Amino acid sequence: DFGAMDDVWARTAPVSCVHPGWGALSERDEIMLSWRAILAGDAPTELEFGSAEVYPGADMAYVVCTETIGEAQLVATNVFVREEGDWKIVHHHAGPVVRRVRKEPDPKPGLAN
């Protein structure tokens, strides 16, 4: 819902956004264009959120969560400020979760396996 996305972003506070694989966006107009393109594009429509941790403050708060979009798992941070009494996003950053396979340590030189 582009209208809801537009409404949740701050209009007077400075904003920034980093989508997975994108460079940083720092103008509200370009951030809204990015969301319009994402929401109108071929991105999977099923989105799941999980593991949300909220870090509240008086006029600033942030949420760290996981997002699952199709087969992709992301970790995201969303920073909010109070703007005219309402909580608005000023920063969104999401990136892929990379699960590293534990590598067995190399045997010490000179020792037989």
XYZ file of C-alpha atoms in Angstrom:
113
model
C 0.000 0.000 0.000
C 1.926 3.004 -1.266
C -0.369 5.479 0.506
C 0.334 3.840 3.867
C 4.068 3.755 3.114
C 4.046 7.447 2.206
C 2.118 8.282 5.379
C 4.495 6.480 7.754
C 7.618 8.350 6.544
C 8.609 11.663 8.146
C 7.970 14.806 6.146
C 10.015 17.390 8.073
C 12.828 15.391 9.710
C 15.824 14.273 7.614
C 15.333 10.754 6.204
C 17.471 7.968 4.735
C 16.877 4.498 3.357
C 19.040 1.554 2.309
C 17.306 -1.262 0.449
C 19.181 -4.578 0.013
C 21.711 -4.158 -2.767
C 20.970 -0.448 -3.257
C 23.024 2.614 -2.446
C 21.874 4.937 0.320
C 18.931 7.219 -0.467
C 18.700 10.469 1.468
C 15.937 12.560 -0.086
C 12.302 11.875 0.774
C 11.201 12.115 -2.861
C 13.749 9.509 -4.005
C 12.853 7.239 -1.076
C 9.167 7.393 -2.002
C 10.023 6.707 -5.664
C 11.995 3.642 -4.532
C 9.052 2.337 -2.504
C 6.648 3.019 -5.374
C 8.903 0.988 -7.704
C 9.276 -1.840 -5.172
C 5.547 -2.030 -4.423
C 4.573 -1.855 -8.116
C 7.251 -4.287 -9.290
C 7.683 -8.011 -9.396
C 8.658 -8.358 -5.740
C 6.902 -11.179 -3.891
C 3.696 -9.986 -2.248
C 4.065 -12.189 0.811
C 6.029 -10.462 3.546
C 6.577 -11.857 7.021
C 8.103 -10.063 9.995
C 9.691 -11.727 12.982
C 12.041 -11.351 15.916
C 11.135 -7.698 16.441
C 13.071 -5.952 19.190
C 11.855 -2.456 20.107
C 14.198 0.127 21.621
C 11.994 3.007 22.807
C 12.940 6.545 23.733
C 10.986 9.701 24.500
C 10.995 11.108 20.951
C 13.086 8.522 19.098
C 12.820 4.751 18.898
C 14.062 1.974 16.689
C 13.030 -1.534 15.796
C 15.320 -4.359 14.677
C 13.509 -7.260 13.050
C 13.709 -9.978 10.462
C 11.822 -9.806 7.201
C 11.101 -12.750 4.947
C 10.194 -11.804 1.391
C 9.659 -14.825 -0.796
C 12.803 -16.930 -0.314
C 14.935 -14.034 0.964
C 15.534 -13.488 4.659
C 16.564 -9.975 5.669
C 17.433 -8.181 8.857
C 16.079 -4.642 9.069
C 16.391 -1.592 11.263
C 13.702 1.078 11.296
C 14.286 4.339 13.181
C 11.299 6.448 14.206
C 10.932 9.989 15.562
C 7.912 11.855 16.830
C 6.728 14.304 14.222
C 3.719 16.411 15.151
C 2.807 13.833 17.797
C 2.949 10.785 15.506
C 5.711 8.206 15.107
C 7.305 8.487 11.661
C 10.148 6.561 10.016
C 13.338 8.522 9.419
C 15.600 5.613 8.532
C 15.117 2.137 7.093
C 17.993 -0.235 6.412
C 17.540 -3.845 5.305
C 20.073 -6.391 4.165
C 20.272 -10.102 3.491
C 21.009 -12.571 6.240
C 24.058 -14.605 5.346
C 24.374 -17.859 7.194
C 27.993 -18.832 7.389
C 28.855 -22.487 7.497
C 31.274 -23.198 10.304
C 34.588 -24.170 8.871
C 36.593 -26.779 10.693
C 39.974 -25.402 11.743
C 42.938 -26.502 9.664
C 45.000 -29.172 11.414
C 48.283 -27.965 12.833
C 51.196 -28.443 10.438
C 53.076 -31.666 10.940
C 50.181 -33.564 12.553
C 48.698 -36.550 10.751
C 44.954 -36.615 10.252
